[in-house]
Amino acid sequence: MDLVHANLLYLLPLAGIPVLLHLLTLHRLRTVELSTFRFLFDSYVHERRRMKFLEALLAMLRTLFLLLLVLVCARPVVRTWSALFGGGSGRDVVMLVDCSASMNARTAGVSALERAKLTARAVAEQMSADDRLTLFRVTGRPEEVFSRFSSDAEAIGEHLDALETSPARANWYTALAGVFGPGSPPRSKSTVYLFTDCQSSGWRELSAEGVEHAVPEGTRLVVVDVGSKQPLDNLAVIGSPPDQHRAVVGLPLVLRPQVANYSQTETLDATLSVFIDEKEVDRGTLSIEPGDVGGREVIYTPREPGVVRGRFQIGEDRFPDDDEYLFTLSVSPQIQVLLINGNPSADPFENETLYLQAALAARGDEPGQSNAGGPDRSAATVPSPAQSSGQPSAADPAQLDPPTRYARSLDVREIMEGSLTVEALREASVVILANCGGLNGQHFAWLRDFVHRGGGLLIFPGERVNPDVYNNQFFTVGGPQQERLVWARLGPVVGDAQKFDTFVQLATVDYSHPVLSVFDDAEARYLTTANFYRRFELSLEAGQGSSWTMARFSATKLALVESRFGDGRVVLAAFPANAKWSNLALKPEFVPLLLRMVHYLEHRAALEAPSVVGADRTAEFGLEASWLPAEGKVIDAAGRTAQIEFRRDGSRLAGAFDQTALKGFYTLEVQGGRVEQPKAASALFAVNLSAEESRFTMAGQEELRAWLNGADLTVVDASAETQQQLGAIGDQREVWRYLLLGMFLVIGCEFFLATLGGRKSRPDDEPAAGAPIRRSSPRAWMARISGAGEPLAPS
């Protein structure tokens, strides 16, 4: 107990005045002549005992009255949660303040972090002058705020007020290991305070590893629960980044916002909005069952290239941190497809570019519309499947995903193989070789350089292609590393295009490949019903390099092979894209197959950055090797700048950034290249809340004691409800009102005893003539004040 006016305690000796008066006014016996001595003597003894007791009791009450009067004037105060304070002096006090996202949850308008700050400040104010204080901000990666600070309450309060939450969860094992682990200063008589809302996810590593591996023996742990005991009916936008981070102008994207209801009993409604560059593009209402997840699909079509900021958002609740989900999109211009025709022919069955152009220009809701940059050839000019094979198609193109809307993002340009130049390749993103047998060594070198820099190449060989020229001059790169453009070899042509009854079909299709995954439907038998009448023998080179077999005619006969070369990809087919060697080009699945190949082979971006990064996770960046020497910087959500170092990693440069401690958008700026040809680019990525922070699963005292078994542990309940009942920690609760009530009670008892508990008078007792004078004398007044009377003594 403390006193507001402790100097008034010097008045406490005044409480001895009633005792002194009691001693000074003791009754003096008088001798009185009585007639009946025995009767009066017995009455006297009884009356004497009663009066002595009454006089002593009155003296005690008056002494207590003065004591209470002095204490009321001194204004005593009391403090609760005594377990938080004390422990001696000369200690190493370590405060670990939970700054995870869940600490922002509010109860009665006050967040758990605010209660933690007030509690920590109260503890700091009670430290002795020779205590040493260290403060840690605990998130996924704990941060030391200051070390071995003196007990300067004002400076400590400023550091506490500056603490902010992180979107990540807390990690108590890492925090305690940082306090006592290798490299930390030695600590003696340590007392560690953990101010937390006791979110269960933060204790996962500590419960698995054991507290003995993080905290030395003899350390006092004080876990201060500043959370709330009320269940939190929380709605959280958990969302997901778009399937295709690198969006393309004109290509519709499917956005899939999702909202989770973490309540166990209540069905909650949420109004879900989708914003693109702060413009609302969609809004809808969801009704979500307890413990369930609700969502919707939103189609968004980028109209202009550039970086796009997006977010999914619901209305604000008690925990606002997870009420929005951020993401980014890097929108590229239309994919530039360079279609190289090596065999222009008037015969529609032999002209490969006729089928390729029709597939690349296919627009399900815009029939007959041609693509800019190419000849106007509609699908109507392509022979029907019945003309080719005499049997209906087994596949329904409407069932394939993604639909032919992919073609909207393409800009197709067709040239003859003799017109191929470096400038044409520089503008292209994907190159398709259609039966190109007239290319020379210079053309091959240009194409290899195009792929090495990240371009995509799709090869459909035909009857004009010489396998030896491709194998020895095109696919072979040479050099000490013995690299190859394609880790496969074209063999001789097999089969007869005139004999439709002698054909092969695809025996196996690798549906795990990104291009082919959509065709994984056993009933529809996509791709496997196509007939191949003539084809090249295709086999893998020894060692196989970086290759992926996409489809096979048999265990040893390959149909489609993907290879990696530098930053780019190459897909080599064992057949041309015409209707003479096979009827694949007449199958409905040929359109989505070709469109998916083109998008898969799209030129790799010079600068690659993630769309979304988890809280306290590492964002990894990729950069073209031609940017050397390169330097970059990241500007975080608070405007702070951090430098990024790029190092060579295979065929590209790699950089990383791990300071993702704030929720929001981060900007990456990169510069590089030679002095005469400088390069610059920027990217954007978002950091969101850790999903675990939205599940308010709080650990109780029994769980904490089980996880911290073996430690000198004290658990203090400083929750919102307890503080509402007892007052905030550190608040001084004055008790003078209760003391004042006690004073009135004492006065009432004294009045009752002094007036009604004295000697009863008899009617025949007549006052003497001098009685009024005697009663007005100072001695009589003091006797009455002290409760003393003048009993008669027998003679």
mmCIF file of N, CA and C in Angstrom, residues 197-200 203 223 225 229 697-707 713 715:
data_model
loop_
_atom_site.group_PDB
_atom_site.id
_atom_site.type_symbol
_atom_site.label_atom_id
_atom_site.label_comp_id
_atom_site.label_asym_id
_atom_site.label_seq_id
_atom_site.Cartn_x
_atom_site.Cartn_y
_atom_site.Cartn_z
ATOM 1 N N ASP A 197 -1.132 -12.186 -25.692
ATOM 2 C CA ASP A 197 -2.536 -12.585 -25.654
ATOM 3 C C ASP A 197 -2.693 -14.098 -25.630
ATOM 4 N N CYS A 198 -1.553 -14.823 -25.571
ATOM 5 C CA CYS A 198 -1.524 -16.289 -25.455
ATOM 6 C C CYS A 198 -2.110 -16.989 -26.677
ATOM 7 N N GLN A 199 -1.919 -16.383 -27.866
ATOM 8 C CA GLN A 199 -2.313 -17.070 -29.103
ATOM 9 C C GLN A 199 -1.520 -18.368 -29.237
ATOM 10 N N SER A 200 -2.215 -19.489 -29.429
ATOM 11 C CA SER A 200 -1.578 -20.809 -29.372
ATOM 12 C C SER A 200 -0.498 -20.992 -30.427
ATOM 13 N N TRP A 203 3.294 -20.556 -29.619
ATOM 14 C CA TRP A 203 3.992 -21.451 -28.706
ATOM 15 C C TRP A 203 4.357 -22.774 -29.351
ATOM 16 N N VAL A 223 4.523 -14.945 -17.272
ATOM 17 C CA VAL A 223 3.675 -14.815 -18.452
ATOM 18 C C VAL A 223 2.466 -13.955 -18.068
ATOM 19 N N ASP A 225 -0.902 -12.517 -19.282
ATOM 20 C CA ASP A 225 -1.964 -12.675 -20.284
ATOM 21 C C ASP A 225 -2.775 -11.393 -20.369
ATOM 22 N N LYS A 229 -10.946 -12.991 -22.638
ATOM 23 C CA LYS A 229 -11.613 -14.266 -22.412
ATOM 24 C C LYS A 229 -12.884 -14.394 -23.239
ATOM 25 N N THR A 697 -7.266 -18.923 -31.181
ATOM 26 C CA THR A 697 -7.221 -20.090 -30.308
ATOM 27 C C THR A 697 -6.235 -19.776 -29.197
ATOM 28 N N MET A 698 -6.745 -19.418 -28.031
ATOM 29 C CA MET A 698 -5.904 -18.954 -26.942
ATOM 30 C C MET A 698 -5.552 -20.097 -25.991
ATOM 31 N N ALA A 699 -4.318 -20.062 -25.525
ATOM 32 C CA ALA A 699 -3.841 -21.078 -24.588
ATOM 33 C C ALA A 699 -4.212 -20.676 -23.164
ATOM 34 N N GLY A 700 -4.679 -21.655 -22.384
ATOM 35 C CA GLY A 700 -4.995 -21.417 -20.980
ATOM 36 C C GLY A 700 -3.786 -21.652 -20.082
ATOM 37 N N GLN A 701 -3.993 -21.431 -18.779
ATOM 38 C CA GLN A 701 -2.882 -21.584 -17.838
ATOM 39 C C GLN A 701 -2.368 -23.021 -17.800
ATOM 40 N N GLU A 702 -3.261 -23.982 -17.906
ATOM 41 C CA GLU A 702 -2.811 -25.375 -17.863
ATOM 42 C C GLU A 702 -1.925 -25.693 -19.054
ATOM 43 N N GLU A 703 -2.291 -25.216 -20.237
ATOM 44 C CA GLU A 703 -1.454 -25.457 -21.407
ATOM 45 C C GLU A 703 -0.109 -24.758 -21.273
ATOM 46 N N LEU A 704 -0.115 -23.520 -20.783
ATOM 47 C CA LEU A 704 1.147 -22.798 -20.615
ATOM 48 C C LEU A 704 2.066 -23.520 -19.644
ATOM 49 N N ARG A 705 1.520 -24.028 -18.552
ATOM 50 C CA ARG A 705 2.349 -24.733 -17.574
ATOM 51 C C ARG A 705 2.872 -26.052 -18.146
ATOM 52 N N ALA A 706 2.082 -26.675 -19.031
ATOM 53 C CA ALA A 706 2.564 -27.908 -19.661
ATOM 54 C C ALA A 706 3.685 -27.611 -20.653
ATOM 55 N N TRP A 707 3.535 -26.543 -21.429
ATOM 56 C CA TRP A 707 4.562 -26.198 -22.407
ATOM 57 C C TRP A 707 5.830 -25.681 -21.735
ATOM 58 N N LEU A 713 7.818 -20.635 -13.211
ATOM 59 C CA LEU A 713 6.793 -19.948 -13.978
ATOM 60 C C LEU A 713 5.747 -19.311 -13.079
ATOM 61 N N VAL A 715 2.085 -17.255 -13.910
ATOM 62 C CA VAL A 715 1.123 -16.810 -14.918
ATOM 63 C C VAL A 715 0.199 -15.789 -14.266
#
